[in-house]
mmCIF file of C-alpha atoms and ligand atoms in Angstrom:
data_model
loop_
_atom_site.group_PDB
_atom_site.id
_atom_site.type_symbol
_atom_site.label_atom_id
_atom_site.label_comp_id
_atom_site.label_asym_id
_atom_site.label_seq_id
_atom_site.Cartn_x
_atom_site.Cartn_y
_atom_site.Cartn_z
ATOM 1 C CA UNK A 25 143.291 114.700 -126.092
ATOM 2 C CA UNK A 26 146.843 116.409 -125.902
ATOM 3 C CA UNK A 27 148.340 117.783 -122.662
ATOM 4 C CA UNK A 28 150.754 119.778 -124.438
ATOM 5 C CA UNK A 29 154.394 117.930 -124.759
ATOM 6 C CA UNK A 30 155.959 118.755 -121.709
ATOM 7 C CA UNK A 31 153.385 116.908 -119.537
ATOM 8 C CA UNK A 32 154.761 113.485 -120.157
ATOM 9 C CA UNK A 33 158.237 114.933 -118.420
ATOM 10 C CA UNK A 34 156.621 116.667 -115.748
ATOM 11 C CA UNK A 35 157.726 115.416 -112.428
ATOM 12 C CA UNK A 36 154.419 115.622 -110.773
ATOM 13 C CA UNK A 37 154.131 116.411 -107.124
ATOM 14 C CA UNK A 38 152.339 112.308 -105.535
ATOM 15 C CA UNK A 39 150.980 114.394 -103.137
ATOM 16 C CA UNK A 40 148.809 116.037 -104.936
ATOM 17 C CA UNK A 41 147.680 112.591 -106.452
ATOM 18 C CA UNK A 42 147.044 114.402 -110.436
ATOM 19 C CA UNK A 43 147.873 110.766 -111.348
ATOM 20 C CA UNK A 44 145.098 109.677 -110.096
ATOM 21 C CA UNK A 45 142.323 111.898 -111.298
ATOM 22 C CA UNK A 46 139.186 110.887 -111.557
ATOM 23 C CA UNK A 47 138.253 113.629 -114.277
ATOM 24 C CA UNK A 48 139.135 113.264 -117.824
ATOM 25 C CA UNK A 49 142.226 115.056 -118.778
ATOM 26 C CA UNK A 50 140.442 117.337 -121.232
ATOM 27 C CA UNK A 51 138.016 118.850 -118.643
ATOM 28 C CA UNK A 52 138.848 122.456 -118.641
ATOM 29 C CA UNK A 53 140.457 122.712 -122.401
ATOM 30 C CA UNK A 54 140.773 125.921 -123.786
ATOM 31 C CA UNK A 55 139.724 127.501 -120.307
ATOM 32 C CA UNK A 56 141.419 130.104 -118.636
ATOM 33 C CA UNK A 57 142.042 130.449 -114.596
ATOM 34 C CA UNK A 58 142.687 132.666 -112.142
ATOM 35 C CA UNK A 59 143.773 131.824 -108.879
ATOM 36 C CA UNK A 60 144.311 134.006 -105.983
ATOM 37 C CA UNK A 61 147.137 132.978 -103.531
ATOM 38 C CA UNK A 62 147.730 130.559 -106.226
ATOM 39 C CA UNK A 63 151.267 129.807 -105.388
ATOM 40 C CA UNK A 64 151.398 128.157 -102.270
ATOM 41 C CA UNK A 65 149.193 125.578 -100.258
ATOM 42 C CA UNK A 66 145.547 125.077 -101.079
ATOM 43 C CA UNK A 67 146.234 127.823 -103.777
ATOM 44 C CA UNK A 68 148.506 125.485 -105.624
ATOM 45 C CA UNK A 69 146.908 122.456 -105.383
ATOM 46 C CA UNK A 70 144.031 123.748 -107.104
ATOM 47 C CA UNK A 71 146.005 125.901 -109.740
ATOM 48 C CA UNK A 72 147.698 122.257 -110.569
ATOM 49 C CA UNK A 73 144.778 120.429 -110.432
ATOM 50 C CA UNK A 74 143.091 122.687 -112.842
ATOM 51 C CA UNK A 75 146.234 122.966 -115.114
ATOM 52 C CA UNK A 76 146.585 118.950 -115.279
ATOM 53 C CA UNK A 77 143.171 119.290 -116.423
ATOM 54 C CA UNK A 78 143.458 121.525 -119.226
ATOM 55 C CA UNK A 79 143.612 124.977 -118.030
ATOM 56 C CA UNK A 80 145.900 127.915 -118.457
ATOM 57 C CA UNK A 81 146.376 129.689 -114.981
ATOM 58 C CA UNK A 82 146.649 133.249 -113.916
ATOM 59 C CA UNK A 83 148.514 133.553 -110.632
ATOM 60 C CA UNK A 84 147.979 136.555 -108.278
ATOM 61 C CA UNK A 85 149.207 137.001 -104.477
ATOM 62 C CA UNK A 86 151.195 139.741 -103.282
ATOM 63 C CA UNK A 87 154.717 137.901 -103.283
ATOM 64 C CA UNK A 88 155.910 137.126 -107.022
ATOM 65 C CA UNK A 89 158.138 134.456 -105.380
ATOM 66 C CA UNK A 90 155.388 132.305 -103.971
ATOM 67 C CA UNK A 91 154.132 132.297 -107.508
ATOM 68 C CA UNK A 92 156.925 131.914 -109.680
ATOM 69 C CA UNK A 93 157.925 127.972 -109.045
ATOM 70 C CA UNK A 94 153.830 127.152 -109.530
ATOM 71 C CA UNK A 95 153.861 128.971 -112.680
ATOM 72 C CA UNK A 96 156.972 126.716 -113.631
ATOM 73 C CA UNK A 97 155.251 123.568 -112.327
ATOM 74 C CA UNK A 98 152.191 124.832 -114.357
ATOM 75 C CA UNK A 99 154.217 125.098 -117.583
ATOM 76 C CA UNK A 100 155.861 121.621 -117.195
ATOM 77 C CA UNK A 101 152.444 120.306 -117.781
ATOM 78 C CA UNK A 102 152.066 122.431 -121.141
ATOM 79 C CA UNK A 103 149.898 124.802 -119.698
ATOM 80 C CA UNK A 104 149.853 128.664 -119.918
ATOM 81 C CA UNK A 105 150.523 130.646 -116.699
ATOM 82 C CA UNK A 106 150.830 134.449 -116.039
ATOM 83 C CA UNK A 107 152.111 135.647 -112.530
ATOM 84 C CA UNK A 108 150.728 138.690 -111.313
ATOM 85 C CA UNK A 109 151.872 140.113 -108.131
ATOM 86 C CA UNK A 110 148.483 141.753 -106.784
ATOM 87 C CA UNK A 111 147.363 142.697 -103.242
ATOM 88 C CA UNK A 112 143.400 141.737 -102.992
ATOM 89 C CA UNK A 113 143.038 144.648 -100.944
ATOM 90 C CA UNK A 114 143.634 147.345 -103.518
ATOM 91 C CA UNK A 115 141.043 147.884 -105.717
ATOM 92 C CA UNK A 116 142.533 149.327 -108.700
ATOM 93 C CA UNK A 117 145.326 147.025 -108.852
ATOM 94 C CA UNK A 118 142.800 144.164 -108.632
ATOM 95 C CA UNK A 119 141.052 145.597 -111.465
ATOM 96 C CA UNK A 120 144.183 146.299 -113.908
ATOM 97 C CA UNK A 121 145.368 142.764 -112.974
ATOM 98 C CA UNK A 122 141.842 140.924 -114.055
ATOM 99 C CA UNK A 123 141.220 143.460 -116.925
ATOM 100 C CA UNK A 124 145.208 143.049 -118.486
ATOM 101 C CA UNK A 125 145.431 139.057 -117.881
ATOM 102 C CA UNK A 126 142.241 138.524 -119.277
ATOM 103 C CA UNK A 127 143.195 140.491 -122.516
ATOM 104 C CA UNK A 128 147.000 138.524 -122.694
ATOM 105 C CA UNK A 129 145.248 134.845 -122.524
ATOM 106 C CA UNK A 130 142.163 135.888 -124.422
ATOM 107 C CA UNK A 131 139.151 135.705 -121.807
ATOM 108 C CA UNK A 132 138.729 134.250 -118.714
ATOM 109 C CA UNK A 133 136.455 131.089 -117.353
ATOM 110 C CA UNK A 134 137.347 130.176 -113.530
ATOM 111 C CA UNK A 135 138.060 132.283 -110.928
ATOM 112 C CA UNK A 136 139.256 130.897 -107.832
ATOM 113 C CA UNK A 137 139.217 133.404 -104.795
ATOM 114 C CA UNK A 138 141.692 131.703 -102.489
ATOM 115 C CA UNK A 139 144.282 134.017 -100.841
ATOM 116 C CA UNK A 140 142.835 134.437 -96.952
ATOM 117 C CA UNK A 141 144.617 135.720 -93.946
ATOM 118 C CA UNK A 142 144.208 134.343 -90.701
ATOM 119 C CA UNK A 143 145.903 134.439 -87.108
ATOM 120 C CA UNK A 144 144.963 133.236 -83.950
ATOM 121 C CA UNK A 145 144.045 135.577 -81.494
ATOM 122 C CA UNK A 146 141.964 136.068 -79.053
ATOM 123 C CA UNK A 147 138.862 138.467 -79.449
ATOM 124 C CA UNK A 148 139.763 141.316 -77.011
ATOM 125 C CA UNK A 149 143.281 141.437 -77.668
ATOM 126 C CA UNK A 150 142.824 141.732 -81.621
ATOM 127 C CA UNK A 151 143.788 145.313 -82.407
ATOM 128 C CA UNK A 152 141.362 147.157 -84.690
ATOM 129 C CA UNK A 153 144.392 147.049 -87.590
ATOM 130 C CA UNK A 154 144.374 143.189 -87.029
ATOM 131 C CA UNK A 155 140.631 143.078 -87.690
ATOM 132 C CA UNK A 156 141.146 144.893 -90.711
ATOM 133 C CA UNK A 157 143.907 143.397 -92.192
ATOM 134 C CA UNK A 158 141.506 139.941 -92.195
ATOM 135 C CA UNK A 159 138.585 141.519 -93.410
ATOM 136 C CA UNK A 160 140.036 143.594 -95.970
ATOM 137 C CA UNK A 161 141.735 140.429 -97.203
ATOM 138 C CA UNK A 162 139.238 137.732 -96.542
ATOM 139 C CA UNK A 163 135.970 139.835 -97.714
ATOM 140 C CA UNK A 164 136.958 142.869 -99.483
ATOM 141 C CA UNK A 165 139.728 141.247 -101.742
ATOM 142 C CA UNK A 166 136.824 138.132 -102.916
ATOM 143 C CA UNK A 167 134.428 141.216 -103.375
ATOM 144 C CA UNK A 168 136.976 143.438 -105.468
ATOM 145 C CA UNK A 169 137.955 140.088 -107.813
ATOM 146 C CA UNK A 170 134.766 139.283 -108.327
ATOM 147 C CA UNK A 171 133.850 142.482 -109.703
ATOM 148 C CA UNK A 172 136.857 143.195 -111.755
ATOM 149 C CA UNK A 173 135.848 139.448 -113.219
ATOM 150 C CA UNK A 174 132.297 140.252 -113.597
ATOM 151 C CA UNK A 175 132.773 141.766 -117.097
ATOM 152 C CA UNK A 176 135.182 139.299 -118.499
ATOM 153 C CA UNK A 177 133.265 136.067 -116.980
ATOM 154 C CA UNK A 178 130.281 137.599 -119.154
ATOM 155 C CA UNK A 179 132.513 137.759 -122.230
ATOM 156 C CA UNK A 180 133.973 134.775 -122.022
ATOM 157 C CA UNK A 181 130.735 133.327 -122.656
ATOM 158 C CA UNK A 182 130.022 132.976 -118.756
ATOM 159 C CA UNK A 183 132.192 131.074 -116.324
ATOM 160 C CA UNK A 184 132.948 129.487 -112.745
ATOM 161 C CA UNK A 185 133.744 131.450 -109.529
ATOM 162 C CA UNK A 186 134.097 129.204 -106.804
ATOM 163 C CA UNK A 187 135.295 130.693 -103.188
ATOM 164 C CA UNK A 188 137.003 129.177 -100.313
ATOM 165 C CA UNK A 189 135.331 129.726 -97.231
ATOM 166 C CA UNK A 190 135.756 127.101 -93.800
ATOM 167 C CA UNK A 191 133.681 125.081 -91.469
ATOM 168 C CA UNK A 192 133.541 127.642 -89.083
ATOM 169 C CA UNK A 193 131.144 129.963 -91.396
ATOM 170 C CA UNK A 194 128.596 128.509 -89.571
ATOM 171 C CA UNK A 195 130.119 127.630 -85.866
ATOM 172 C CA UNK A 196 132.061 130.250 -85.615
ATOM 173 C CA UNK A 197 135.675 129.541 -83.723
ATOM 174 C CA UNK A 198 137.474 130.123 -80.321
ATOM 175 C CA UNK A 199 140.413 132.650 -81.552
ATOM 176 C CA UNK A 200 139.000 132.800 -85.374
ATOM 177 C CA UNK A 201 136.565 136.217 -84.991
ATOM 178 C CA UNK A 202 138.052 138.147 -87.424
ATOM 179 C CA UNK A 203 138.367 135.416 -89.996
ATOM 180 C CA UNK A 204 134.989 133.756 -89.422
ATOM 181 C CA UNK A 205 133.295 136.755 -89.443
ATOM 182 C CA UNK A 206 135.425 137.802 -92.852
ATOM 183 C CA UNK A 207 134.709 134.223 -94.154
ATOM 184 C CA UNK A 208 130.790 133.823 -93.318
ATOM 185 C CA UNK A 209 130.680 137.445 -95.053
ATOM 186 C CA UNK A 210 131.961 135.454 -98.498
ATOM 187 C CA UNK A 211 129.373 132.786 -98.388
ATOM 188 C CA UNK A 212 126.805 135.365 -98.623
ATOM 189 C CA UNK A 213 128.280 137.223 -100.916
ATOM 190 C CA UNK A 214 128.790 134.094 -102.642
ATOM 191 C CA UNK A 215 124.910 133.710 -102.502
ATOM 192 C CA UNK A 216 124.140 136.776 -103.979
ATOM 193 C CA UNK A 217 126.111 136.720 -106.531
ATOM 194 C CA UNK A 218 124.841 133.083 -107.693
ATOM 195 C CA UNK A 219 121.670 135.070 -107.435
ATOM 196 C CA UNK A 220 122.727 137.564 -109.757
ATOM 197 C CA UNK A 221 125.096 136.325 -111.768
ATOM 198 C CA UNK A 222 122.994 133.442 -113.225
ATOM 199 C CA UNK A 223 121.376 135.411 -116.030
ATOM 200 C CA UNK A 224 124.894 135.930 -117.477
ATOM 201 C CA UNK A 225 125.680 132.493 -117.406
ATOM 202 C CA UNK A 226 127.921 133.028 -114.355
ATOM 203 C CA UNK A 227 127.968 130.510 -111.453
ATOM 204 C CA UNK A 228 129.138 130.979 -108.244
ATOM 205 C CA UNK A 229 130.013 128.593 -105.314
ATOM 206 C CA UNK A 230 131.629 128.045 -102.665
ATOM 207 C CA UNK A 231 134.227 125.490 -100.899
ATOM 208 C CA UNK A 232 134.627 124.901 -97.184
ATOM 209 C CA UNK A 233 138.002 122.828 -96.145
ATOM 210 C CA UNK A 234 138.433 121.891 -92.696
ATOM 211 C CA UNK A 235 141.722 121.971 -91.367
ATOM 212 C CA UNK A 236 144.148 120.976 -94.581
ATOM 213 C CA UNK A 237 147.475 119.121 -93.833
ATOM 214 C CA UNK A 238 150.613 120.492 -94.867
ATOM 215 C CA UNK A 239 149.759 124.352 -94.654
ATOM 216 C CA UNK A 240 150.273 127.145 -92.875
ATOM 217 C CA UNK A 241 147.466 127.811 -91.682
ATOM 218 C CA UNK A 242 147.721 124.133 -90.188
ATOM 219 C CA UNK A 243 151.288 124.767 -89.068
ATOM 220 C CA UNK A 244 149.681 127.698 -87.186
ATOM 221 C CA UNK A 245 146.884 125.953 -85.499
ATOM 222 C CA UNK A 246 148.873 122.763 -84.543
ATOM 223 C CA UNK A 247 151.995 124.492 -83.005
ATOM 224 C CA UNK A 248 149.142 126.758 -81.332
ATOM 225 C CA UNK A 249 146.496 124.647 -79.963
ATOM 226 C CA UNK A 250 147.209 120.891 -80.119
ATOM 227 C CA UNK A 251 148.399 117.915 -81.755
ATOM 228 C CA UNK A 252 147.944 116.680 -85.115
ATOM 229 C CA UNK A 253 146.413 113.699 -84.129
ATOM 230 C CA UNK A 254 143.934 115.157 -81.827
ATOM 231 C CA UNK A 255 142.324 117.273 -84.823
ATOM 232 C CA UNK A 256 142.329 113.599 -86.930
ATOM 233 C CA UNK A 257 140.587 112.023 -84.346
ATOM 234 C CA UNK A 258 137.480 114.612 -84.791
ATOM 235 C CA UNK A 259 137.717 113.627 -88.686
ATOM 236 C CA UNK A 260 135.057 110.710 -89.241
ATOM 237 C CA UNK A 261 137.416 109.866 -92.675
ATOM 238 C CA UNK A 262 140.262 109.224 -90.237
ATOM 239 C CA UNK A 263 142.383 111.944 -91.771
ATOM 240 C CA UNK A 264 143.150 115.966 -92.586
ATOM 241 C CA UNK A 265 141.664 117.067 -95.883
ATOM 242 C CA UNK A 266 145.049 117.550 -98.319
ATOM 243 C CA UNK A 267 145.087 120.270 -100.951
ATOM 244 C CA UNK A 268 144.329 117.415 -103.336
ATOM 245 C CA UNK A 269 140.924 116.901 -101.465
ATOM 246 C CA UNK A 270 140.069 120.726 -102.140
ATOM 247 C CA UNK A 271 141.255 121.150 -105.764
ATOM 248 C CA UNK A 272 138.918 118.131 -106.618
ATOM 249 C CA UNK A 273 135.922 120.044 -105.103
ATOM 250 C CA UNK A 274 136.961 123.209 -106.967
ATOM 251 C CA UNK A 275 137.736 121.670 -109.983
ATOM 252 C CA UNK A 276 133.867 119.533 -110.021
ATOM 253 C CA UNK A 277 132.438 123.148 -109.614
ATOM 254 C CA UNK A 278 134.695 124.968 -111.749
ATOM 255 C CA UNK A 279 134.308 122.621 -114.535
ATOM 256 C CA UNK A 280 131.473 121.456 -116.922
ATOM 257 C CA UNK A 281 130.401 118.223 -114.225
ATOM 258 C CA UNK A 282 129.108 121.410 -111.599
ATOM 259 C CA UNK A 283 127.018 122.526 -114.725
ATOM 260 C CA UNK A 284 123.665 123.182 -112.905
ATOM 261 C CA UNK A 285 125.334 124.029 -109.493
ATOM 262 C CA UNK A 286 125.363 127.435 -108.321
ATOM 263 C CA UNK A 287 125.084 128.908 -104.844
ATOM 264 C CA UNK A 288 126.267 125.673 -103.000
ATOM 265 C CA UNK A 289 128.330 125.159 -100.771
ATOM 266 C CA UNK A 290 130.676 122.405 -100.469
ATOM 267 C CA UNK A 291 132.557 121.401 -97.562
ATOM 268 C CA UNK A 292 135.386 119.636 -97.556
ATOM 269 C CA UNK A 293 136.168 117.731 -93.956
ATOM 270 C CA UNK A 294 136.112 114.358 -94.525
ATOM 271 C CA UNK A 295 132.784 114.821 -91.690
ATOM 272 C CA UNK A 296 134.498 116.721 -89.352
ATOM 273 C CA UNK A 297 131.453 118.933 -89.045
ATOM 274 C CA UNK A 298 128.916 116.635 -88.562
ATOM 275 C CA UNK A 299 130.546 113.737 -86.981
ATOM 276 C CA UNK A 300 131.361 115.961 -83.995
ATOM 277 C CA UNK A 301 134.735 115.541 -82.104
ATOM 278 C CA UNK A 302 135.810 111.663 -82.201
ATOM 279 C CA UNK A 303 132.622 110.730 -83.539
ATOM 280 C CA UNK A 304 132.431 107.555 -85.628
ATOM 281 C CA UNK A 305 136.077 105.858 -84.087
ATOM 282 C CA UNK A 306 135.841 103.123 -81.259
ATOM 283 C CA UNK A 307 138.902 104.002 -80.370
ATOM 284 C CA UNK A 308 138.808 107.277 -79.361
HETATM 285 C C1 HXC B 406 147.893 139.446 -83.370
HETATM 286 C C2 HXC B 406 149.034 140.297 -85.140
HETATM 287 C C3 HXC B 406 149.477 139.099 -85.661
HETATM 288 C C4 HXC B 406 148.856 137.951 -84.660
HETATM 289 C C5 HXC B 406 149.336 140.006 -87.213
HETATM 290 N N1 HXC B 406 148.691 140.675 -86.447
HETATM 291 N N2 HXC B 406 149.706 139.139 -86.459
HETATM 292 N N3 HXC B 406 148.123 139.897 -84.463
HETATM 293 N N4 HXC B 406 148.766 138.104 -83.605
HETATM 294 N N5 HXC B 406 149.717 136.823 -85.105
HETATM 295 C C6 HXC B 406 148.083 142.357 -86.079
HETATM 296 C C7 HXC B 406 149.291 143.487 -86.218
HETATM 297 O O1 HXC B 406 149.925 143.456 -85.411
HETATM 298 C C8 HXC B 406 148.958 144.785 -87.029
HETATM 299 O O2 HXC B 406 147.985 145.155 -86.130
HETATM 300 C C9 HXC B 406 147.383 144.280 -88.172
HETATM 301 O O3 HXC B 406 147.628 143.011 -87.831
HETATM 302 C C10 HXC B 406 148.206 143.774 -89.355
HETATM 303 O O4 HXC B 406 149.454 143.397 -89.656
HETATM 304 P P1 HXC B 406 150.221 143.663 -90.503
HETATM 305 O O5 HXC B 406 151.351 142.638 -90.574
HETATM 306 O O6 HXC B 406 151.073 144.594 -90.383
HETATM 307 O O7 HXC B 406 149.459 143.064 -92.002
HETATM 308 P P2 HXC B 406 150.133 142.780 -93.347
HETATM 309 O O8 HXC B 406 151.224 142.734 -93.445
HETATM 310 O O9 HXC B 406 148.970 143.257 -94.035
HETATM 311 O O10 HXC B 406 149.384 141.076 -92.840
HETATM 312 C C11 HXC B 406 147.990 140.375 -93.249
HETATM 313 C C12 HXC B 406 148.167 138.920 -92.117
HETATM 314 C C13 HXC B 406 149.085 138.497 -92.528
HETATM 315 C C14 HXC B 406 146.577 138.367 -92.131
HETATM 316 C C15 HXC B 406 148.365 139.698 -90.276
HETATM 317 O O11 HXC B 406 149.010 137.529 -91.462
HETATM 318 C C16 HXC B 406 148.963 137.644 -93.311
HETATM 319 O O12 HXC B 406 149.786 138.385 -94.512
HETATM 320 N N6 HXC B 406 148.871 136.207 -94.125
HETATM 321 C C17 HXC B 406 148.452 136.065 -95.369
HETATM 322 C C18 HXC B 406 148.994 134.965 -95.435
HETATM 323 C C19 HXC B 406 147.979 134.044 -94.318
HETATM 324 O O13 HXC B 406 147.461 134.517 -93.021
HETATM 325 N N7 HXC B 406 147.942 132.483 -94.266
HETATM 326 C C20 HXC B 406 146.628 131.843 -93.488
HETATM 327 C C21 HXC B 406 145.563 131.384 -93.994
HETATM 328 S S1 HXC B 406 145.046 130.053 -93.637
HETATM 329 P P3 HXC B 406 148.570 146.461 -85.303
HETATM 330 O O14 HXC B 406 147.186 147.604 -84.481
HETATM 331 O O15 HXC B 406 149.768 146.151 -84.446
HETATM 332 O O16 HXC B 406 148.838 147.475 -86.340
HETATM 333 C C22 HXC B 406 143.992 130.058 -93.181
HETATM 334 C C23 HXC B 406 143.026 128.826 -92.246
HETATM 335 C C24 HXC B 406 143.740 128.268 -90.986
HETATM 336 O O17 HXC B 406 142.638 131.095 -93.326
HETATM 337 C C25 HXC B 406 143.114 128.895 -89.979
HETATM 338 C C26 HXC B 406 144.806 128.809 -88.693
HETATM 339 C C27 HXC B 406 145.754 129.476 -88.154
#
């Protein structure tokens, strides 16, 4: 098994825990993965984990400047990385990017719908345009990407879609009515596509992170409504998720490790959503 010549010299971000992966490094050898929002935060973690296990990457998001540094990191791992500016709200642009990327990379096997939009707001103060912006990015965008990816996934011999949702899809969450409703829609879409596309060898699953440390979303939440320690105290495993935790779950579902799993919703929150606030912490 080889990872490409540059791998030995690559400087890995230690916080991504790539050097302690429980998976074989060639798990995704020969696979091509598209990750929306793949340059920053959770998306960057997912992209690098897929690349470190053999995949070539297509990174797509609105801002090319967000993508280039991650693409460089992927190339340093000895993998190919295409950068494609794209707003997931624009179905024509999405169709063009997906078609051309699959052609250039000679296939498409994995799609991760990670691009999202969110801001904290009281529902009664949320403008129709603010509602639309978030729902169009999260729900419409996921649909546009899935729809465009169907043919290349099928024609590449089958594949895996992983949609990033959130733990509040079932509960709702204050100040996140737009995001919660859109992500709940993504979960339902995940299951409908799993039902339709299984016969084409395409598995469709979702990963639901809790609050993920070090991301823009976490920074905003903590700034607005609380201290980090309070959020951590509500997690039975005692810490927030890291991008690496989410990436490991995505890799599992996208790889042969998840071979017979479709329509699943894998929660990655350290037990927060079942533990309840301060559950399990005697000193809380
Ligand atoms: C109230 C807001 C707002 C805010 C935008 N709007 N930000 N309203 N509070 N903080 C309103 C605007 O006033 C406008 O409505 C409408 O939303 C569209 O705003 P635009 O800036 O014109 O839209 P756009 O440029 O398309 O930006 C989309 C966005 C933006 C979602 C609003 O935040 C974005 O692009 N985010 C992408 C990155 C992101 O959000 N990542 C976090 C994901 S984290 P009006 O009526 O004035 O025209 C996550 C989990 C973490 O999902 C949860 C914690 C937050």
